[in-house]
GROMACS .gro file of C-alpha atoms in nm:
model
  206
    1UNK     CA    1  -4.813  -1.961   0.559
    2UNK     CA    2  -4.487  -1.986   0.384
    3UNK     CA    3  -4.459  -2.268   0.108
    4UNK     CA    4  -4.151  -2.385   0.339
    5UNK     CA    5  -4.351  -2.402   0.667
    6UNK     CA    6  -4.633  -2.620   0.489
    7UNK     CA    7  -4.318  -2.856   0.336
    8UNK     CA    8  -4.150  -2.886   0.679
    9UNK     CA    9  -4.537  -2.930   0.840
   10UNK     CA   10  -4.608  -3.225   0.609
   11UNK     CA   11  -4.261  -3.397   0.629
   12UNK     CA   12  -4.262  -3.378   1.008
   13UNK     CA   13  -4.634  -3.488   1.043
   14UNK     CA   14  -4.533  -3.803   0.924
   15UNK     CA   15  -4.255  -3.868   1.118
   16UNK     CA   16  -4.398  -3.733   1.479
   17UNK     CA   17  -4.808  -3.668   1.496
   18UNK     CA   18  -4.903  -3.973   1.270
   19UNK     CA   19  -4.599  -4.171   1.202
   20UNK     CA   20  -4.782  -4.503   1.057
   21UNK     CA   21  -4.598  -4.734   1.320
   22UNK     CA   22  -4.615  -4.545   1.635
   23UNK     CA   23  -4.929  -4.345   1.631
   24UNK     CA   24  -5.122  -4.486   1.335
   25UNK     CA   25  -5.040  -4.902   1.446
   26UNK     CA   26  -5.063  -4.968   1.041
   27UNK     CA   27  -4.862  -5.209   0.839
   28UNK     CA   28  -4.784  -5.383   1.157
   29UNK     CA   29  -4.709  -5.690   1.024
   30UNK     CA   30  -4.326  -5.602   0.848
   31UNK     CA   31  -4.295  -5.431   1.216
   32UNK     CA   32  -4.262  -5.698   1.422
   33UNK     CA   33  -4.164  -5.979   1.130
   34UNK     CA   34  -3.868  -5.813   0.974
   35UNK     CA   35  -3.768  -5.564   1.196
   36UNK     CA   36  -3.468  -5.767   1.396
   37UNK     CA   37  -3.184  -5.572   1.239
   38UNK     CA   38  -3.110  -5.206   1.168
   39UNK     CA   39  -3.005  -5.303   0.838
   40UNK     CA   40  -3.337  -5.494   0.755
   41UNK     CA   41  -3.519  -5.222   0.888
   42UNK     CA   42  -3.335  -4.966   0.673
   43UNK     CA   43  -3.371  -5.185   0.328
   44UNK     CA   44  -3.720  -5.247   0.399
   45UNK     CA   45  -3.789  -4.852   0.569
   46UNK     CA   46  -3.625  -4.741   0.234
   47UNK     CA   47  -3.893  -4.961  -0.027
   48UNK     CA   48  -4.187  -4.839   0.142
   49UNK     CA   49  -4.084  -4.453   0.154
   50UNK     CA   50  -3.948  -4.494  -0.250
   51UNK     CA   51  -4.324  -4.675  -0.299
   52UNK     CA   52  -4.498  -4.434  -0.109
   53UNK     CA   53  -4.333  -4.046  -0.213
   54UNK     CA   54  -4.358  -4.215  -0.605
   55UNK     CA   55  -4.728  -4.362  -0.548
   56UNK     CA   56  -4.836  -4.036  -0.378
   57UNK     CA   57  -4.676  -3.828  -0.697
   58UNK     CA   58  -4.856  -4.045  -0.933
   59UNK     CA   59  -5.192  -4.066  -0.800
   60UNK     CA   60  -5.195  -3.681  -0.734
   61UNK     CA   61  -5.112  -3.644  -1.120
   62UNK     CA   62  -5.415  -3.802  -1.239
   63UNK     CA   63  -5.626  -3.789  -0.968
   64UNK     CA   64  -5.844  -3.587  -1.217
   65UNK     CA   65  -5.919  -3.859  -1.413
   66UNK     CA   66  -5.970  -4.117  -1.203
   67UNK     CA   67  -6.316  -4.262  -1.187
   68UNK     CA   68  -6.436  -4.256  -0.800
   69UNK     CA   69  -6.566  -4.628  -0.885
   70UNK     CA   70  -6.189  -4.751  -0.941
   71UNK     CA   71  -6.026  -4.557  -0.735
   72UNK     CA   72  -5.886  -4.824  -0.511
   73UNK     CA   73  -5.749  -5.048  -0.792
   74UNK     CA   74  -5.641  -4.742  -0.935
   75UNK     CA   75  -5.429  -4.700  -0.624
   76UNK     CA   76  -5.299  -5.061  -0.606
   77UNK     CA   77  -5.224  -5.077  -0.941
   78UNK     CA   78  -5.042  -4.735  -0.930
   79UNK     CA   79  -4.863  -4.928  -0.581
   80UNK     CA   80  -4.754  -5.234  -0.739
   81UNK     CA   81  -4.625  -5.080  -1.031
   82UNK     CA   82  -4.345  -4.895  -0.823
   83UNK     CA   83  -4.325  -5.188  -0.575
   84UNK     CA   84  -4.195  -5.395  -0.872
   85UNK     CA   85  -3.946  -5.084  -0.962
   86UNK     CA   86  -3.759  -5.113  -0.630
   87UNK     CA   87  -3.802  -5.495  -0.640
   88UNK     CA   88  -3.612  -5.562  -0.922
   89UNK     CA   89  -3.387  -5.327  -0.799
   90UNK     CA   90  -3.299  -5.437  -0.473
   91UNK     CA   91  -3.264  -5.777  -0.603
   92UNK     CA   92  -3.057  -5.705  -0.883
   93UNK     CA   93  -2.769  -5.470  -0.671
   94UNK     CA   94  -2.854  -5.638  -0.310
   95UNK     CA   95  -2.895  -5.964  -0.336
   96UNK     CA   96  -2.790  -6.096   0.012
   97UNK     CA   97  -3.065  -5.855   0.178
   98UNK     CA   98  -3.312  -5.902  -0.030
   99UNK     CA   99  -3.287  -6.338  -0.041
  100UNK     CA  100  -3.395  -6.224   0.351
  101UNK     CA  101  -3.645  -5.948   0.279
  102UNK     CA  102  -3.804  -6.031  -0.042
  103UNK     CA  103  -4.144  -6.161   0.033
  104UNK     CA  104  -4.193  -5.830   0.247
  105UNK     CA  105  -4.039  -5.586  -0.028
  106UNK     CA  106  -4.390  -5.758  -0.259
  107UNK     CA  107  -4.653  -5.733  -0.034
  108UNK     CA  108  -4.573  -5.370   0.049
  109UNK     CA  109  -4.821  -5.335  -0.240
  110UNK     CA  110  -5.089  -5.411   0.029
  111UNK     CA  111  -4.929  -5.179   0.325
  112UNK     CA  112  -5.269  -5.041   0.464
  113UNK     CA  113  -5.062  -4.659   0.545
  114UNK     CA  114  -4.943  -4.662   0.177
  115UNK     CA  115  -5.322  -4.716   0.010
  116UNK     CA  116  -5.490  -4.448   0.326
  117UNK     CA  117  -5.240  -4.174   0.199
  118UNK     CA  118  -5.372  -4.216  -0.120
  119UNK     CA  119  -5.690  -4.214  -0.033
  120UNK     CA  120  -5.677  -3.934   0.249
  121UNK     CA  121  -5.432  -3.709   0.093
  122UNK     CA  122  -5.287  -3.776  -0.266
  123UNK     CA  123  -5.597  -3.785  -0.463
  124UNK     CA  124  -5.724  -3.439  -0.343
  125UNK     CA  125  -5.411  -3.229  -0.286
  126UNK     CA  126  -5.162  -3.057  -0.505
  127UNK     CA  127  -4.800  -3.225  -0.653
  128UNK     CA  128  -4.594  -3.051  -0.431
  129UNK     CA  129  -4.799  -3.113  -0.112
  130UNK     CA  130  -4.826  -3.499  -0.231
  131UNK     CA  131  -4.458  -3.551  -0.264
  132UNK     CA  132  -4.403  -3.380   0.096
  133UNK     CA  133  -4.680  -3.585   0.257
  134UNK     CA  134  -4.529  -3.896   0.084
  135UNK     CA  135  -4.155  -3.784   0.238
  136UNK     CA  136  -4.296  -3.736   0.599
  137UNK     CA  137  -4.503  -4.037   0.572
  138UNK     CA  138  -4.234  -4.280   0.436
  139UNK     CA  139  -3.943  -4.114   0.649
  140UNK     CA  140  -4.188  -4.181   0.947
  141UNK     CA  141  -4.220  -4.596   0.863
  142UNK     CA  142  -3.809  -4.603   0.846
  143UNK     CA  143  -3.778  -4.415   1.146
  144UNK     CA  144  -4.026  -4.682   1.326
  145UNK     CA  145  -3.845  -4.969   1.161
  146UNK     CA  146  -3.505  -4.856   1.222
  147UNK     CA  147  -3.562  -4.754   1.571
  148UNK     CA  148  -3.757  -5.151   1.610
  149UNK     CA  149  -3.457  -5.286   1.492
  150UNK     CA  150  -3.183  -5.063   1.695
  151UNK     CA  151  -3.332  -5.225   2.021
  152UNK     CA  152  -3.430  -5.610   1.897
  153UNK     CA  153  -3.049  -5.657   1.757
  154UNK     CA  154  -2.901  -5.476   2.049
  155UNK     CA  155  -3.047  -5.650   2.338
  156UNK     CA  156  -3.138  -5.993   2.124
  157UNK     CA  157  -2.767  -6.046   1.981
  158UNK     CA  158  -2.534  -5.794   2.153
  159UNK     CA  159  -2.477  -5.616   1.817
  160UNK     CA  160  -2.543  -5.296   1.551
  161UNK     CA  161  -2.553  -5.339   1.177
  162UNK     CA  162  -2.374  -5.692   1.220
  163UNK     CA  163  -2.092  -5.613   1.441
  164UNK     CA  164  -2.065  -5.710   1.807
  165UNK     CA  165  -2.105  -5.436   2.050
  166UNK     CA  166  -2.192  -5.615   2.412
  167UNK     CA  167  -1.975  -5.898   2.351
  168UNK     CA  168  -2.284  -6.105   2.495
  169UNK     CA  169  -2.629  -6.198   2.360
  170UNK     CA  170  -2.896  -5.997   2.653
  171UNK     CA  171  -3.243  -6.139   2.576
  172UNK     CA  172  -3.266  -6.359   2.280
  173UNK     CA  173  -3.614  -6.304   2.359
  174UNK     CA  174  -3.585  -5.993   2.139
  175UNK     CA  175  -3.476  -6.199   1.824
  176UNK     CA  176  -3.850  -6.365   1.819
  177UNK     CA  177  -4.127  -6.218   1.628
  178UNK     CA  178  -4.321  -6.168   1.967
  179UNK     CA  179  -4.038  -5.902   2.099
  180UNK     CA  180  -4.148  -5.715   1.769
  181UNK     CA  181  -4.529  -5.612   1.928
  182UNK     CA  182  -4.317  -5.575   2.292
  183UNK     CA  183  -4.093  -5.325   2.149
  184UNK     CA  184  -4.397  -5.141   1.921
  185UNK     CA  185  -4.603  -5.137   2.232
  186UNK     CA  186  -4.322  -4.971   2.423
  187UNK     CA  187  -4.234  -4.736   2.155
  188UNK     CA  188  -4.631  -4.635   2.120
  189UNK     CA  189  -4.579  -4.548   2.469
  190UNK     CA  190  -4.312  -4.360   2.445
  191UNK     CA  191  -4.476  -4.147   2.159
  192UNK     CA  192  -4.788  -4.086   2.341
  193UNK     CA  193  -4.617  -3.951   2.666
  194UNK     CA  194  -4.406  -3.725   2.477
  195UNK     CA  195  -4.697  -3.578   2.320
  196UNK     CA  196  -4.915  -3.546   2.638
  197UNK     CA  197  -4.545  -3.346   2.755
  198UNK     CA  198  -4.558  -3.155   2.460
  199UNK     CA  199  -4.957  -3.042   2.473
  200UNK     CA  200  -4.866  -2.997   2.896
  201UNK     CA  201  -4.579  -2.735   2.818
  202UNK     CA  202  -4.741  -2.544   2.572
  203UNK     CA  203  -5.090  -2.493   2.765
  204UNK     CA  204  -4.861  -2.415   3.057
  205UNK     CA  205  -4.707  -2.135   2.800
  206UNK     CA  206  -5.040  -2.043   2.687
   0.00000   0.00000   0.00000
């Protein structure tokens, strides 16, 4: 197997077979609590894949010389040392998203799918592999968020990335933190049957 093939395997792993929202249900709580907007989900989808790809890099680095005793705060200190990276940085060049977004950008340091991958994949594989899983992983969380907050701004305000596009308000329903497990519980679904599809077609090609 090509290095390539493995890359491409790893990125789209996260996104599709175990994307940490959808099929893995973890750091549920910035899914239904921030995810109203696209553009929160983006900001926020954005943090956690910077935290996790640079985490993932890290830990993989010295994974030889971490003691199996401290390997957790190991992790979390390795995960709040880039969480404070991007949180000075989105504060200091976007202010206005991050006065709404803060408190979630700080406690990505304790974001179950970011401290598993360490665990599960970073400290025992190669670099390269690392920064791939870290890509798919990460890219998978701001594809969940993004796609959360597509449909809770669409059909709870009438409107994408701030400007009006149904003239009309649907559901404000949507706008509430409830909507958030609604639309993750539809979305799981959606995932699931897709898959079943998928593993339908290609016994039926078998």
């Amino acid at each position: 197997m090509s290095n390539d093939k493995t890359s491409l395997q790893l990125v789209t792993n996260g996104i599709l077979k175990e994307n940490p929202i959808f099929k893995l249900a973890l750091s549920m709580c910035p899914a239904v609590g921030i995810s109203t907007t696209v553009m929160n989900g983006i900001m926020l989808g954005l943090a956690v894949l910077f935290v996790q790809v640079f985490s993932s890099v890290t830990i993989s680095l010295i994974k030889d010389f971490i003691h199996p005793r401290i390997r957790i705060p190991t992790y979390t200190l390795t995960i709040a040392t880039w969480v404070t990276v991007i949180d000075l940085t989105l504060a200091a060049f976007f202010p206005v998203a991050y006065a709404k977004m803060g408190i979630f950008v700080k406690i990505i340091v304790a974001f179950a799918i970011i401290t598993m991958r360490l665990e599960m994949f970073a400290c025992k594989e190669t670099v390269s592999d690392s920064f791939w899983d870290g890509i798919g992983m990460g890219m998978g969380f701001l594809l969940g968020m993004v796609t959360i907050g597509f449909v809770r701004e669409l059909l709870g305000s009438g409107a994408i990335m701030g400007y009006d596009v149904l003239g009309f308000k649907p559901l404000l329903f949507f706008i509430l933190p409830s909507a958030g497990f609604f639309v993750v519980g539809l979305m799981m679904g959606f995932f699931n049957w897709i898959e079943t599809r998928y593993a339908q077609r290609k016994r039926g090609n078998a």
